[in-house]
CSV table of C-alpha atoms in Angstrom, one decimal:
chain,number,residue,atom,x,y,z
A,1,MET,CA,-98.7,1.2,40.7
A,2,SER,CA,-96.5,2.1,43.7
A,3,TYR,CA,-92.8,1.7,44.3
A,4,SER,CA,-90.3,1.5,47.2
A,5,ILE,CA,-86.8,3.1,46.8
A,6,TYR,CA,-84.0,2.0,49.0
A,7,MET,CA,-80.6,3.8,49.3
A,8,ASP,CA,-77.2,3.0,50.8
A,9,GLU,CA,-73.8,4.5,50.4
A,10,LYS,CA,-70.2,3.6,51.1
A,11,GLY,CA,-67.1,5.7,52.1
A,12,PRO,CA,-68.7,8.1,54.7
A,13,GLN,CA,-66.4,10.2,56.8
A,14,GLU,CA,-66.3,13.5,58.6
A,15,THR,CA,-62.5,14.0,59.2
A,16,PHE,CA,-60.4,14.6,56.1
A,17,LYS,CA,-56.9,15.6,57.3
A,18,ASP,CA,-54.6,12.6,57.6
A,19,SER,CA,-51.5,12.7,59.9
A,20,ASN,CA,-50.1,9.7,57.9
A,21,PHE,CA,-49.9,11.5,54.5
A,22,GLN,CA,-48.8,9.4,51.5
A,23,TRP,CA,-48.6,10.3,47.8
A,24,ASP,CA,-51.4,7.9,46.9
A,25,ASP,CA,-53.4,8.3,50.1
A,26,LYS,CA,-53.5,12.0,50.9
A,27,LEU,CA,-56.6,12.2,53.0
A,28,ASN,CA,-58.0,10.2,55.9
A,29,TYR,CA,-59.8,7.6,53.9
A,30,GLY,CA,-60.5,5.2,56.7
A,31,SER,CA,-60.1,1.4,56.6
A,32,ASP,CA,-61.8,1.0,53.2
A,33,LYS,CA,-59.3,3.4,51.5
A,34,MET,CA,-62.1,4.6,49.2
A,35,HIS,CA,-61.2,7.9,47.5
A,36,ASP,CA,-64.9,8.4,46.5
A,37,TYR,CA,-68.3,8.3,48.1
A,38,VAL,CA,-70.3,5.7,46.2
A,39,GLY,CA,-73.9,4.9,46.7
A,40,VAL,CA,-76.8,3.0,45.1
A,41,ALA,CA,-80.5,3.5,45.2
A,42,LEU,CA,-82.8,0.8,43.9
A,43,CYS,CA,-86.4,1.2,42.9
A,44,PHE,CA,-88.6,-1.9,43.6
A,45,ASN,CA,-92.1,-2.4,42.3
A,46,ASN,CA,-94.2,-3.0,45.5
A,47,LYS,CA,-96.0,-5.7,43.6
A,48,TYR,CA,-92.8,-7.8,43.8
A,49,VAL,CA,-91.2,-6.6,47.0
A,50,ASN,CA,-92.0,-9.7,49.0
A,51,LYS,CA,-90.9,-12.1,46.2
A,52,ILE,CA,-87.7,-10.2,45.8
A,53,SER,CA,-87.0,-10.3,49.5
A,54,ARG,CA,-87.6,-14.0,49.8
A,55,GLU,CA,-85.5,-14.8,46.7
A,56,PHE,CA,-82.7,-12.6,47.9
A,57,GLU,CA,-82.7,-14.3,51.3
A,58,ASP,CA,-82.4,-17.7,49.4
A,59,ILE,CA,-79.3,-16.3,47.6
A,60,GLU,CA,-77.8,-15.4,51.0
A,61,LYS,CA,-78.6,-18.8,52.4
A,62,THR,CA,-77.0,-20.5,49.5
A,63,TYR,CA,-73.8,-18.4,50.0
A,64,LYS,CA,-73.7,-19.0,53.8
A,65,GLU,CA,-74.1,-22.8,53.3
A,66,THR,CA,-71.2,-23.0,50.9
A,67,PRO,CA,-68.3,-25.0,52.4
A,68,LYS,CA,-65.4,-23.0,53.7
A,69,VAL,CA,-67.6,-19.8,53.9
A,70,GLU,CA,-67.8,-18.5,57.5
A,71,VAL,CA,-70.1,-15.6,58.0
A,72,GLY,CA,-71.2,-14.4,61.4
A,73,GLY,CA,-74.1,-12.0,61.7
A,74,GLU,CA,-75.3,-9.9,58.8
A,75,LEU,CA,-74.0,-10.8,55.3
A,76,LYS,CA,-72.5,-7.6,53.9
A,77,GLY,CA,-70.8,-6.9,50.6
A,78,SER,CA,-67.5,-6.1,52.4
A,79,LYS,CA,-67.5,-9.6,53.9
A,80,ILE,CA,-68.3,-11.3,50.6
A,81,LEU,CA,-65.4,-9.6,48.7
A,82,LYS,CA,-62.9,-9.5,51.6
A,83,GLY,CA,-59.6,-11.1,50.4
A,84,ASN,CA,-60.9,-11.8,46.9
A,85,PHE,CA,-61.0,-8.5,45.0
A,86,LYS,CA,-57.4,-7.4,44.6
A,87,TYR,CA,-57.8,-7.4,40.8
A,88,GLY,CA,-61.5,-6.8,40.9
A,89,ILE,CA,-63.8,-9.4,39.3
A,90,ALA,CA,-60.8,-11.4,38.1
A,91,SER,CA,-59.9,-12.2,41.8
A,92,MET,CA,-63.4,-13.3,42.9
A,93,TYR,CA,-63.9,-16.7,44.4
A,94,ASN,CA,-66.5,-19.0,42.9
A,95,GLU,CA,-68.9,-18.5,45.8
A,96,SER,CA,-68.7,-14.7,45.6
A,97,LEU,CA,-69.1,-14.8,41.8
A,98,GLU,CA,-72.1,-17.1,42.1
A,99,TYR,CA,-73.6,-14.8,44.7
A,100,TYR,CA,-73.3,-11.6,42.6
A,101,LEU,CA,-74.4,-13.3,39.4
A,102,SER,CA,-77.6,-14.4,41.3
A,103,VAL,CA,-78.2,-10.9,42.7
A,104,LEU,CA,-77.9,-9.2,39.3
A,105,ASP,CA,-80.2,-11.9,37.8
A,106,LEU,CA,-82.7,-11.1,40.5
A,107,LEU,CA,-82.6,-7.3,39.9
A,108,MET,CA,-82.9,-7.7,36.1
A,109,LYS,CA,-85.7,-10.3,36.5
A,110,TYR,CA,-87.9,-7.9,38.4
A,111,ASN,CA,-86.8,-4.8,36.4
A,112,VAL,CA,-85.4,-3.1,39.5
A,113,LYS,CA,-84.2,0.4,38.4
A,114,PRO,CA,-80.8,1.5,39.6
A,115,PHE,CA,-79.5,5.0,40.5
A,116,LEU,CA,-75.7,5.1,41.0
A,117,PHE,CA,-73.9,8.1,42.5
A,118,GLN,CA,-70.3,9.1,43.1
A,119,GLU,CA,-68.4,12.0,44.5
A,120,ASN,CA,-64.7,12.2,44.9
A,121,LYS,CA,-63.6,13.1,48.5
A,122,MET,CA,-60.8,15.5,47.3
A,123,SER,CA,-63.5,17.2,45.3
A,124,VAL,CA,-65.4,17.8,48.5
A,125,VAL,CA,-62.3,19.5,49.9
A,126,THR,CA,-61.9,21.6,46.8
A,127,SER,CA,-65.5,22.8,47.0
A,128,ALA,CA,-65.3,23.6,50.7
A,129,LYS,CA,-62.4,26.0,50.2
A,130,PHE,CA,-62.8,27.3,46.6
A,131,ARG,CA,-66.4,27.0,45.5
A,132,ASN,CA,-67.2,30.7,46.0
A,133,TRP,CA,-63.9,31.7,44.3
A,134,ILE,CA,-64.6,29.4,41.3
A,135,LEU,CA,-68.1,31.0,40.8
A,136,ASP,CA,-66.6,34.5,41.3
A,137,VAL,CA,-64.1,33.8,38.5
A,138,ALA,CA,-66.7,32.3,36.3
A,139,GLU,CA,-68.7,35.6,36.5
A,140,LYS,CA,-65.7,37.5,35.2
A,141,GLU,CA,-64.7,35.3,32.3
A,142,ASP,CA,-66.5,35.1,28.9
A,143,PHE,CA,-65.2,31.6,28.3
A,144,PRO,CA,-66.6,28.9,30.6
A,145,LYS,CA,-64.3,28.3,33.5
A,146,ALA,CA,-66.1,26.9,36.5
A,147,TYR,CA,-66.0,23.2,35.7
A,148,PHE,CA,-62.4,23.5,34.4
A,149,LEU,CA,-61.3,25.1,37.6
A,150,LYS,CA,-63.1,22.6,39.9
A,151,TYR,CA,-61.8,19.7,37.9
A,152,SER,CA,-58.2,21.0,37.6
A,153,LEU,CA,-57.8,22.0,41.2
A,154,THR,CA,-59.2,18.7,42.4
A,155,LYS,CA,-57.0,16.7,40.1
A,156,TYR,CA,-53.9,18.5,41.2
A,157,LEU,CA,-54.7,18.1,44.9
A,158,GLU,CA,-55.7,14.4,44.4
A,159,ILE,CA,-52.6,13.4,42.4
A,160,GLU,CA,-49.8,15.8,42.6
A,161,SER,CA,-50.0,18.0,45.7
A,162,ASN,CA,-47.7,17.5,48.7
A,163,GLN,CA,-48.7,17.6,52.4
A,164,SER,CA,-47.9,21.2,53.0
A,165,VAL,CA,-50.2,22.3,50.1
A,166,LEU,CA,-53.0,20.1,51.2
A,167,ASP,CA,-52.7,21.2,54.8
A,168,CYS,CA,-53.1,24.8,53.7
A,169,VAL,CA,-56.3,24.0,51.7
A,170,LEU,CA,-57.7,22.1,54.7
A,171,ASP,CA,-56.8,24.9,57.2
A,172,SER,CA,-60.0,26.8,57.7
A,173,SER,CA,-58.1,29.7,59.3
A,174,LEU,CA,-56.2,30.3,56.1
A,175,SER,CA,-58.0,32.5,53.6
A,176,VAL,CA,-58.9,31.5,50.0
A,177,GLN,CA,-56.4,34.1,48.8
A,178,ASP,CA,-53.5,32.7,50.9
A,179,SER,CA,-54.4,29.1,49.9
A,180,LEU,CA,-54.4,30.0,46.2
A,181,SER,CA,-50.9,31.6,46.6
A,182,VAL,CA,-49.6,28.4,48.1
A,183,LEU,CA,-51.2,26.4,45.3
A,184,GLU,CA,-49.8,28.7,42.6
A,185,GLU,CA,-46.3,28.3,43.9
A,186,SER,CA,-46.7,24.5,44.0
A,187,LEU,CA,-48.2,24.4,40.4
A,188,ILE,CA,-45.3,26.5,39.0
A,189,LYS,CA,-42.7,24.1,40.5
A,190,PHE,CA,-44.6,21.2,39.0
A,191,VAL,CA,-44.9,22.5,35.4
A,192,ASN,CA,-41.2,23.7,35.5
A,193,ASN,CA,-39.9,20.4,36.8
A,194,PRO,CA,-37.9,18.9,33.9
A,195,ILE,CA,-39.1,15.4,34.8
A,196,ASN,CA,-42.7,16.3,34.1
A,197,ASN,CA,-41.8,17.7,30.6
A,198,ASN,CA,-42.7,14.7,28.6
A,199,PRO,CA,-45.4,13.7,26.0
A,200,ARG,CA,-47.5,11.8,28.4
A,201,MET,CA,-48.0,14.7,30.7
A,202,GLU,CA,-48.2,17.4,28.0
A,203,ALA,CA,-51.9,18.0,28.2
A,204,GLN,CA,-51.9,17.9,32.0
A,205,ARG,CA,-49.1,20.5,32.1
A,206,GLU,CA,-51.0,22.8,29.7
A,207,ASN,CA,-54.1,22.5,31.9
A,208,TYR,CA,-52.0,23.5,35.0
A,209,LYS,CA,-50.4,26.4,33.1
A,210,GLN,CA,-53.9,27.7,32.3
A,211,LEU,CA,-54.8,27.2,36.0
A,212,ILE,CA,-51.7,29.2,37.0
A,213,ARG,CA,-52.7,32.1,34.7
A,214,ILE,CA,-56.2,32.2,36.2
A,215,ILE,CA,-54.9,32.1,39.8
A,216,LYS,CA,-52.4,34.9,39.0
A,217,ARG,CA,-55.2,37.0,37.6
A,218,TYR,CA,-58.0,36.4,40.2
A,219,LYS,CA,-56.4,35.3,43.4
A,220,GLY,CA,-57.0,38.8,44.8
A,221,LEU,CA,-60.8,38.4,44.6
A,222,ASN,CA,-62.3,38.7,48.1
A,223,SER,CA,-63.9,35.3,47.9
A,224,SER,CA,-65.1,33.7,51.2
A,225,ILE,CA,-64.5,30.1,52.3
A,226,TYR,CA,-67.7,28.1,51.4
A,227,ARG,CA,-67.9,25.8,54.4
A,228,LYS,CA,-66.1,22.9,56.1
A,229,PRO,CA,-65.5,19.8,54.0
A,230,THR,CA,-68.7,17.6,54.1
A,231,PHE,CA,-70.6,15.4,51.7
A,232,ASP,CA,-73.3,17.5,49.9
A,233,TRP,CA,-76.4,15.4,49.8
A,234,ASN,CA,-78.3,18.2,48.1
A,235,LYS,CA,-76.2,17.5,44.9
A,236,ILE,CA,-77.3,13.9,45.0
A,237,ALA,CA,-80.9,15.0,45.5
A,238,PHE,CA,-80.8,17.3,42.5
A,239,LYS,CA,-79.8,14.4,40.1
A,240,TYR,CA,-82.1,12.1,42.0
A,241,ASP,CA,-85.0,14.4,41.2
A,242,LEU,CA,-84.2,14.2,37.5
A,243,TRP,CA,-84.1,10.4,37.7
A,244,LEU,CA,-87.5,10.4,39.4
A,245,ILE,CA,-89.0,12.6,36.7
A,246,ASN,CA,-87.6,10.5,33.9
A,247,THR,CA,-88.8,7.2,35.5
A,248,GLY,CA,-92.3,8.7,36.2
A,249,LEU,CA,-92.0,8.3,40.0
A,250,LYS,CA,-93.0,11.8,41.1
A,251,ASN,CA,-96.3,12.8,42.6
A,252,GLY,CA,-96.1,10.4,45.6
A,253,ARG,CA,-95.8,7.2,43.6
A,254,ALA,CA,-92.8,6.0,45.6
A,255,SER,CA,-91.6,5.8,49.2
A,256,LEU,CA,-88.0,6.4,50.1
A,257,HIS,CA,-86.1,4.2,52.6
A,258,LEU,CA,-82.6,5.5,53.7
A,259,ASP,CA,-79.9,3.5,55.3
A,260,GLU,CA,-78.5,4.7,58.6
A,261,GLY,CA,-76.5,7.9,58.3
A,262,ILE,CA,-78.2,9.3,55.2
A,263,PRO,CA,-80.2,12.5,56.1
A,264,LYS,CA,-83.8,13.0,55.2
A,265,GLU,CA,-83.8,16.7,54.7
A,266,PRO,CA,-82.3,16.9,51.1
A,267,PHE,CA,-85.0,14.6,49.8
A,268,ARG,CA,-88.1,16.2,51.5
A,269,ASN,CA,-89.2,18.2,48.5
A,270,LEU,CA,-89.0,15.3,46.0
A,271,GLU,CA,-92.6,14.3,46.3
A,272,PHE,CA,-92.2,10.9,48.0
A,273,SER,CA,-95.2,9.4,49.7
A,274,SER,CA,-93.1,8.9,52.8
A,275,ILE,CA,-89.4,9.0,53.8
A,276,GLU,CA,-87.9,6.6,56.4
A,277,SER,CA,-84.4,7.2,57.6
A,278,GLY,CA,-82.1,5.2,59.9
A,279,GLY,CA,-82.8,1.9,58.2
A,280,ASN,CA,-81.3,-1.2,59.7
A,281,SER,CA,-80.0,-3.4,56.9
A,282,ALA,CA,-79.7,-6.4,59.3
A,283,GLU,CA,-83.5,-6.5,59.3
A,284,GLU,CA,-84.2,-5.2,55.8
A,285,PRO,CA,-83.3,-7.5,52.8
A,286,LEU,CA,-83.8,-4.7,50.3
A,287,LEU,CA,-81.2,-2.5,52.0
A,288,ARG,CA,-78.8,-5.4,52.0
A,289,ILE,CA,-79.2,-5.6,48.2
A,290,CYS,CA,-78.3,-1.9,48.0
A,291,ASP,CA,-75.3,-2.6,50.3
A,292,VAL,CA,-73.8,-5.4,48.1
A,293,MET,CA,-74.3,-3.4,44.9
A,294,ALA,CA,-72.7,-0.3,46.4
A,295,VAL,CA,-69.8,-2.3,47.7
A,296,ILE,CA,-68.9,-4.0,44.4
A,297,CYS,CA,-69.1,-0.7,42.6
A,298,GLY,CA,-67.2,1.2,45.2
A,299,LYS,CA,-64.4,-1.5,45.5
A,300,LEU,CA,-64.0,-1.7,41.7
A,301,ILE,CA,-63.8,2.1,41.4
A,302,GLN,CA,-61.2,2.1,44.1
A,303,SER,CA,-59.1,-0.8,42.9
A,304,LEU,CA,-59.0,0.4,39.3
A,305,SER,CA,-58.2,4.1,40.2
A,306,GLU,CA,-55.4,2.9,42.5
A,307,ASN,CA,-53.9,0.6,39.9
A,308,ALA,CA,-54.1,3.3,37.2
A,309,LEU,CA,-52.0,5.8,39.1
A,310,TYR,CA,-48.7,6.6,37.3
A,311,ASP,CA,-45.3,6.0,39.0
A,312,PRO,CA,-44.1,9.5,40.2
A,313,SER,CA,-40.5,8.3,39.7
A,314,GLU,CA,-41.3,7.6,36.0
A,315,PRO,CA,-43.9,10.2,35.0
A,316,ALA,CA,-43.2,9.7,31.3
A,317,LYS,CA,-44.2,6.1,31.3
A,318,ARG,CA,-47.6,5.4,29.9
A,319,LYS,CA,-49.8,3.6,32.5
A,320,THR,CA,-52.4,1.1,31.6
A,321,ILE,CA,-54.5,-1.1,34.0
A,322,ASP,CA,-52.7,-4.3,34.9
A,323,GLU,CA,-53.6,-7.3,32.7
A,324,GLU,CA,-54.5,-9.2,35.9
A,325,PHE,CA,-57.8,-7.2,36.0
A,326,PHE,CA,-58.7,-8.6,32.6
A,327,ASN,CA,-57.9,-12.3,33.3
A,328,LEU,CA,-61.5,-13.4,33.4
A,329,THR,CA,-61.2,-17.0,32.3
A,330,ILE,CA,-61.8,-19.5,35.0
A,331,PRO,CA,-59.6,-22.6,34.8
A,332,ASN,CA,-61.3,-26.0,34.3
A,333,TYR,CA,-60.4,-27.3,37.7
A,334,LYS,CA,-62.4,-24.6,39.3
A,335,LEU,CA,-65.6,-25.1,37.4
A,336,ASN,CA,-68.8,-26.6,38.8
A,337,SER,CA,-72.5,-26.9,37.8
A,338,LYS,CA,-73.1,-23.2,38.4
A,339,ILE,CA,-69.7,-21.6,37.4
A,340,THR,CA,-68.5,-21.9,33.8
A,341,SER,CA,-65.3,-20.7,32.3
A,342,GLU,CA,-66.9,-17.4,31.3
A,343,SER,CA,-68.8,-16.6,34.5
A,344,LYS,CA,-66.4,-13.7,35.4
A,345,TYR,CA,-66.8,-12.2,31.9
A,346,LYS,CA,-70.6,-12.6,32.3
A,347,LEU,CA,-70.6,-10.7,35.6
A,348,ALA,CA,-68.7,-7.8,34.2
A,349,CYS,CA,-71.0,-7.6,31.2
A,350,ASP,CA,-74.1,-8.0,33.4
A,351,LEU,CA,-72.9,-5.2,35.7
A,352,TYR,CA,-72.4,-2.9,32.8
A,353,LYS,CA,-75.8,-3.7,31.2
A,354,TYR,CA,-77.6,-3.3,34.5
A,355,LEU,CA,-76.0,0.0,35.5
A,356,PHE,CA,-75.5,1.8,32.2
A,357,HIS,CA,-77.9,0.4,29.5
A,358,ASN,CA,-80.9,2.6,28.8
A,359,VAL,CA,-80.6,4.4,32.2
A,360,HIS,CA,-81.4,8.0,31.6
A,361,TYR,CA,-80.3,10.2,34.6
A,362,GLY,CA,-79.6,7.0,36.4
A,363,VAL,CA,-76.0,8.1,37.2
A,364,SER,CA,-74.7,11.1,39.2
A,365,ILE,CA,-71.0,11.7,38.9
A,366,ASP,CA,-68.6,14.3,40.3
A,367,VAL,CA,-67.1,17.1,38.3
A,368,TYR,CA,-63.8,15.3,39.0
A,369,PHE,CA,-64.9,12.3,37.0
A,370,ASP,CA,-61.7,10.3,36.3
A,371,ASN,CA,-62.3,7.5,38.8
A,372,PHE,CA,-65.9,6.9,37.8
A,373,ILE,CA,-65.2,7.1,34.1
A,374,LEU,CA,-62.4,4.6,34.4
A,375,PHE,CA,-64.8,2.2,36.2
A,376,LYS,CA,-67.4,2.7,33.5
A,377,THR,CA,-64.8,2.4,30.7
A,378,PHE,CA,-63.4,-0.8,32.2
A,379,LEU,CA,-66.8,-2.5,32.1
A,380,ALA,CA,-67.7,-1.1,28.7
A,381,GLN,CA,-64.5,-2.4,27.2
A,382,ILE,CA,-65.2,-5.9,28.4
A,383,HIS,CA,-68.8,-5.7,27.2
A,384,SER,CA,-67.8,-4.4,23.8
A,385,TYR,CA,-66.6,-7.8,22.6
A,386,SER,CA,-69.2,-9.8,20.7
A,387,SER,CA,-68.5,-13.0,22.5
A,388,PHE,CA,-66.3,-14.6,25.2
A,389,LYS,CA,-64.3,-16.2,22.4
A,390,GLU,CA,-63.5,-12.8,21.0
A,391,TYR,CA,-62.6,-11.5,24.4
A,392,LYS,CA,-60.2,-14.3,25.1
A,393,PHE,CA,-58.5,-13.7,21.8
A,394,ALA,CA,-58.0,-10.0,22.7
A,395,TYR,CA,-56.7,-10.9,26.2
A,396,LYS,CA,-54.3,-13.6,24.9
A,397,ASN,CA,-52.8,-11.0,22.5
A,398,SER,CA,-52.5,-8.4,25.3
A,399,LEU,CA,-54.8,-6.0,23.4
A,400,ILE,CA,-57.3,-5.0,26.2
A,401,PRO,CA,-55.3,-2.8,28.5
A,402,GLU,CA,-54.2,-0.4,25.7
A,403,ALA,CA,-57.7,-0.5,24.2
A,404,THR,CA,-59.2,0.4,27.6
A,405,LEU,CA,-56.8,3.3,28.1
A,406,ASN,CA,-57.7,4.7,24.6
A,407,ARG,CA,-61.4,4.4,25.3
A,408,PHE,CA,-60.9,6.1,28.7
A,409,ILE,CA,-59.1,9.0,27.0
A,410,SER,CA,-62.0,9.4,24.5
A,411,ASN,CA,-64.6,9.1,27.2
A,412,ALA,CA,-62.9,11.7,29.4
A,413,GLN,CA,-62.6,14.1,26.5
A,414,TYR,CA,-66.3,13.7,25.9
A,415,CYS,CA,-67.1,14.4,29.5
A,416,THR,CA,-65.0,17.5,29.4
A,417,GLU,CA,-66.7,18.8,26.2
A,418,GLN,CA,-70.1,18.1,27.8
A,419,TYR,CA,-69.2,20.2,30.9
A,420,PHE,CA,-68.0,23.1,28.7
A,421,ALA,CA,-71.2,22.9,26.5
A,422,ASN,CA,-73.5,22.7,29.6
A,423,GLU,CA,-71.8,25.7,31.2
A,424,SER,CA,-71.9,27.7,28.0
A,425,GLU,CA,-75.6,27.0,27.6
A,426,THR,CA,-76.3,27.8,31.2
A,427,ILE,CA,-74.5,31.2,30.8
A,428,ARG,CA,-76.6,31.8,27.7
A,429,CYS,CA,-79.8,31.3,29.6
A,430,TYR,CA,-78.9,33.0,32.8
A,431,SER,CA,-76.6,35.8,33.8
A,432,SER,CA,-74.2,33.4,35.4
A,433,LEU,CA,-73.7,29.9,36.6
A,434,ARG,CA,-74.1,31.1,40.2
A,435,GLU,CA,-77.6,32.5,39.3
A,436,ALA,CA,-78.6,29.2,37.7
A,437,ILE,CA,-77.4,27.3,40.8
A,438,ASP,CA,-79.1,29.6,43.2
A,439,LYS,CA,-82.4,29.2,41.3
A,440,GLY,CA,-82.1,25.4,41.4
A,441,MET,CA,-81.8,25.0,37.6
A,442,VAL,CA,-78.3,23.3,37.6
A,443,MET,CA,-76.5,21.2,40.2
A,444,ASP,CA,-74.0,23.0,42.4
A,445,ILE,CA,-70.3,22.4,41.5
C-alpha cells in the first residue's frame, strides 16, 4: 500500500521588524496578522486519491453555487472565512460551515491522517539571537533551564516588551551580551512596577525574577548570535520523521508533495519515494484541502490568542475568552436542510476529534506553546460536553469561559512539566542538551 502526503503552511514571512510597533502586534505580521506559523500535512491512501479529489471538487462546486457567494479563481480558505470568523466558528456563515463540515467528513471517511505544526514567530526571533546562549547556560546548570529560558524570553518579548527592547534583539549588530543587558533592565522595571504586583501576575513575575537572576549570572558568557530570524524547517522535519515512523510510512511507502515556498532539503533524508516542491494548489485539489485546513486552524489560533490578551491598563483583571466564541447555537430562522441548530458545535467537536484523537506524534508545537495550547483547549472544552444539550446549559449559565481558562492553566502546567522532564532525561542520557541536539536525538530549541 502506498501513500501521498501533501503539505501547506500559513503565515510565511522573511522580514520581522515592524516600523508600526503596537503592544499587541510587535512584529511585521503581514496582512493576516498571524503571530504563528501554522501548517498541515495530510496523508492520503493512493487507493482513494482520485475519489477524494473528485468528492472534494464537488464540495467546492456546491459552495461556489451557493446564492450570494462570489468566488473568482481558486477557492482558498482565506476567501471562505473572510468576514465571518471574528469569533471563530461562532461567526461562520452557513455556507462556510457546511463547506468545512463536508471537508472534515471527507477526511474522516477516507481515514486521511493529519500532521499539524505550529511555531510562534517571536520564538523564531528569540532563537535567532539567544539559542547559543540558552544552550551555553544549560550546560552550566544542574537544573534543567533551556526550555524555561526559551519559553520565558519569548513570552516576555511577545507580550510585555517595548519597541526599544525588541529593536535591540532584532539588531544583528548588537551582541548577545548587550541585548541581554537591555532585556535585564526592562525585566527589572516590569517586576518592580507596582501595577504588576497582583495575584493574577504572581506566577509570571516569579518566572521573570528567575530569568533576571539567570541573566545577571550568565550574561557575560561569550555566546555568539545563532543566525538571522528565519523559520526552521528542520525542526518540523524532526517531528515529521517521528510521525512517519509511528504511522509506518517510512522506507519509501509515501511520496511528499510540498506547496510553493516549502523547501525540499529538510525532508530529503526521511525516506520518501519522491519529493515534489513548488506545488500549485490551483491545479491540485489535495493541496487545496491542506490549505483550507491550515487556514481554519491558523485563524482560530490567531483569533483566540488575540482575544485572550489581558488589558495592560488593568493587569490584575482575570481574562477569559469572550463568550461570543462559545455562542454555537444557530437560531431557527437560519436553519436549512443541511444546517441544524448544533452544526457549529459539531464542527468544533469534529475538528478536535480529527486533529487530536489517537494522533501520536501528529502535532509539532513550539517551546512557546501558549497560543497553540489555547487553541487545543478551546476545542477540547467544547468536545468535553456529553451532548449539545449539556453544552447549551453550560453556555446559558456562563460556565464555559471560566472552565476553559482553568483547563488551559492545567494544560499549560502539564506542558511545562513535560519539557522539564524531557530535558532532565536528555541530560541524564547525554552530557548536555546541546550534544543531544547535535546528534539529532532531540529537536532543536
